[in-house]
Amino acid sequence: MPESLDAEAAPGTRVKVRFAGQLVNGWLLERVGESSHPRLAYLEKVVSPEPVLAPEIARLARAVADRYAGSLADVLRLAVPPRHARVEKEPPPSPAADPESPDPGSGPSHPDGWSGYPAGPALLRALTDGRAPRAVWSALPGEDWPARYAEAVAATVAGGRSAVVVVADARDLDRLDPAMTAVLGPGRHVQLTAALGPARRYRAFLAARRGQVPVVIGTRAAMFAPVPRLGLVAVWDDGDDLHAEPRAPYPHAREVLLTRAQLATSAALVGGYARTAEAQLLVETGWAREVTAVRAAVRARMPAIAPTGDDPQLARDPGAATARLPSLAWTAARDALSVDAPVLVQVPRRGYLPAVACATCRTPARCPHCHGPLGLPSARAAPLCRWCGRVAAAYACPECRGRRLRASVTGARRTAEELGRAFPGVPVRTSGREEVLAAVPGGPGLVIATPGAEPVADGGYGAVLLLDSWALLTRADLRAGEEALRRWLAAAALARPGAAGGRVVVVADGGLVPVQALLRWDAGWFAARELAERRELGFPPAVRMVSVTGTPAAVTDLLTETRLPAAAEVLGPVPADGDRERMLVRTPRTQAAVLAAALHAAAGVRTARKAADPVRLQVDPLTLF
C-alpha cells in the first residue's frame, strides 16, 4: 500500500491494480499487516474513496459464487452498479421520520389484512420484536399483496431494522411503490432496478449503502442491495422466470435472498398466489413455516371456477372438448358484460396467427428458405417466417401444393378480433408485449392479455377466461404444470369473489392435476405433490443439477478435468442450440457444494490453459430439456 493512498484505501473501495502488464479494476476487500505471498505489487490507484462494497455483501457474493460454481468477480459485477462520479458528490438528503408499527388488520384493500391468516399477526409481532421468522405465504384470491408486504416491511422498520423486497417486473414494482409510501411515509424507501439508468440507479444504491433509507424495493437488481441491519428479505412470485439472472453465474433472486437471510440471521418472506416446489421444500424441511388462510376464508374470497372438459359440461356441450371458446366460456363472458363488468381473456400466445398450416392436408407451413415456422402477423398480411423474417407470399404446400392456410395457433390479437365480432359494441383492449396495460376501468369491456400482462380492473373482473390451456400444459418442460397453475392463479386472482358474481372458466379437462389445484385454490397441495414426484424422479429441487453446455470437445474436456463426487451422475449428451451439446450432472443436495467447487476448479484450469471454446455452467437451471 503506497503511503499516498493510505487514507483513501478503505475496505470496500474500487481500486486499480497492474495485472499482466495492464491496469485492471479491482476491489479492496481487506487490509492486513503482512502476507505469506512471496511477491507483492503496489496498489496503483483508488478509483473512489466511497466504500461501495459492504462487508456483508462481499460475504454474500462469495457464498453465491460458491453455490453457482462461478467467480467472485462475476457476482460483484451484478451486486454493485457502475460508478457515477457526479452522484457521489451530491449532498445527502435529510432523513425521514420512523414509521409506527402497523396494525395487522389495517389493510387498505381488505379489512382483514394479515389477520385473515391465522399466523399473520404473529408474523408481524415477530418482525417488530426483532426476531427472524421465515414464512412461505399463500395469498388469498384478490389479495392486495403490495399492502401486505408494506405492512411486513413497516413492522421490520419499526423494530429498528431494514428490509429488501424483490418483485419480478416493473408492473409489480409500480404497485408496490405507492403501497410502501402509504405505510412507511415519503422518503423511507428507494427503488433499485436496472431500468433506472446509470445516475438514478447509483443514487438509489448509495442511499441504501450510506444508510439514508431503511428499505429497498426493486427487481432482481435489488437482491444485493446493501442495507444496514438487515431484518427482512422478501420476494413476490418467486416462480416467475424473470427472477433468474441471465448473466453468469446465473443466480436466482430467491436463492440469493434466502442465502442473505441465512448469513444475516434475518427474516424471510416468500409469497405468491402459487407456490413453487422450491418454496415447498423450505416448508417440508422446517426452514420456513407456511402462512395460509383457513379454507372457509379461501372459499369466501375465490371466484366460481369451472373447467370445460369435465363430464357434465361435455354432456351439455359435446363440442366443448375441441372448441376454443366453448359455450360455458361464452356464456360467462356474456353474463359478466350484461352486468357492466369487465371480462379478462388470457391467451398464452401473442401476435395474430403465430403458426399456420395447409388448409387441405394440415401440414404445418414452413419457410422455403430456412424451414422455420410461418405465421400471419395480421389479417391482410402475407405469411412471414418467424425465424428469418422472409415473406412467403407465394407459399405452396410441399405435400399437396395447396395455397390456402388455416390457423394452427391463435394469438392474442386474433382472439381480440374474434371476440370483438362476437360482442359488438363492447370495447376491446389488448395487453401484451407491444403494450402492457397496468389497469383498466371497471365498466363493460373485453381485455385480451398474454400471461403476465393481465391488468388490474377497478372492482375486479366479472369473468376470467383461460384459453388454450394446452399451450401451457404440453410444453416439454419440467415446470410446465407448475408454470400453468401460476399463470392461472395470477389471472383468476383478479376476478371478483364468487358471491359477487365472479367466474373463472378454464378450457381444460377438470381431471388434470393443475386444473384440480386451480378448482380448489390449493397451491400448497399441488406444490407438495410436485415435490414428491421430483424426489422420486431425481429432479431439482430434490437434488442439485448442473447444466454443462458447449461444443462436444469443450464439454468433454471440462468433465474430464472435474473431480466429480462419488454420488454424481452424468446424463446426456443432448443437442443444444447450434453445434453445441448439453450434459447434466446430478448429485444429492448434501454434495452440492462439493460438485460446484469441482466444476469451478475445472473451469479455472481451462481458463488458465486459455481454452478456445467456452463452457456455460448453470446450477439448477429453469429449463432442463
Phi, psi and omega in degrees: 000114177296147181297331181292339181254003187299320184286328185271334189278081177261152176304135181100355181273158174277137181225170172236137179229156178269122184222123181056038176083003181232153173277121181236156180285149178204179179236138174269108184270323186199151174244129181231161183282332181208164183221149177275353180288133186289332184233126181237147176247156179283147171292131186275319188199145169259114184296318181206140178284358180288118180281079187285338181264103180289149180302321181291329177287325176297319177294320178297316180299321178296318179294319179294318178299318179294321182292322185259018176055038182244188180257152180298323182298321179295321180291318179296330176296329176278330188279324186243121180289162178301149183289144173231103190299320182296322181293325180298331184272354180291144178289144181289148177286162178287141182291148178269165181285152178287141178279162174275159178294134184285153171285126183298346179250026186251030182297138182288338183262315180236133185295338182287322182057219178291344178291346176288354178241128183307323181268000184296307179300323178294325177297314180294321179297319180296322178293319179293325181280357179085013177276180186235068176289150178233122190227144168248112190256125173259109186286145176290156174302137180072012183294140173275077187297327177300322179294320179295318179294321178297321178293320178295320179294318180297322177296321178295315180294322178297335176275007175087020181233175184250171183215151175231127180237129182241130175240172189281318189214181184293330179296315177296322180293324178293334175277325183285325185301308179295330177295320177295318179296320181296324184268318183274333188096163182291147175079011183258355180212163175227155172265142179225105178222159178288341182278358183288337188097160187302313186290309182295321179294316181292326177296316178294321179297315180294325178299321178288317183294324181277359179076022181283336177227145181268353187228135174235129174238153180170186174277196187300342176298340182271358186293338177257015185302127185272085179262148179282144176052062182300126179243339183208133167242138184218145177223137178253133176058063185291350177280350180293130183291350176291344177285348180271124181287127181278358180251151182302141004269026173063050179286155176258137184302321179299315183291323178296315181294321178293325175294320176299316180298322180291316182289323184265000184052051181249172178283157179221139180225116177247112186234162177168166172288323177261176179222129179279164176295328177295319177293322178296325178296324176299321180289314185290333177275353180085003179293328179223161175249147180275143176244105182227161177270160176290157185299327180297320179291323178297314181296327180288332184262338186279151175285170174284121185246134180219138173270163179260352186255012178276168187299314180300320180292321179294329177293323179281327184223089183301336180277000184296333183292332183245345183286141177286325178233082181298167183299327179297317179292319180296318180295319179298319178294317181297317181295321180293318180293329181292338178254023176061041177246144179287158180237130177257131178240115179266123180237122185293340184249137176271175178088195183261285172234091185296336180217137180229163180218166177296131182289341182269307185250359177068018176288129179303136181281125181239153180292130179292347182266308185242000180066021174282165181289139176267147176217168177249116180286341178200176184293330184255003184272159175278159178303139185231135179284133181277353178260303186259349177080005179285146177272130179252066185295327183256036184297137174225134182299128180291344181271312185238001182064016177289150182248352180273143182242151176231160182285131169263320177228132181257129181269180185294321183290322176293322177298318178298322179294316181294316181289329176298323176286326181288329180235077183296144179085354180264129179299137180241127178238147176241146179223117182195210187297318183292319180211117180258122180274138177274323183206157176226155179291166186272002179283183180295138180175159177250131178240115178256119187225148171276159182302132182091350181247018182287121178282159176277134179259140177296116182086358179088159179277143175285331178211145175233122180251125181253098186265165173050049181298334180300329182296329178271322188279334186262010177293141178281074185213142180300327186259021185299310180295318179298317181291321178299313180296321179298316179295318182293315181296322179297322178285316182294332179294344180273355180277159176290158175300157180300325180294336178264010177097005181288133180227146175232129178240121177251124181277083183197166177288127182293347180276350179291144185299313178298326178291321177298319178296323177293316181299324182270349188050059184227080181292329180295319178298316180294318181296320178295320178293318180297317180295320178297319179294321180290327174298316182294324183268348179078048179240157177299148005270009179293333176230172173258128182232135181240131176265129179242112187237134178173190175293155181306319181293320181292319179296316178298320180297315181296313182292331176293324180283343187275131173270089186289147174300159184299325184271003183287143175242138177254121183246138178118193009274161172231152181294140172248195181288147180066224181262018182265165176226166182232136171242146177245133177245122184243138179211154174300154182299333179293338180250017183297317181294322179295318179296315180298318180295320180294318179293320179296320179295318179295321177295324177294323177297317179295323178294319179295328177280355183058050178298139187287318186266123179285160176231132179265126176252123177231120179272127182048059180294153180295326181247121180258336186247000000 
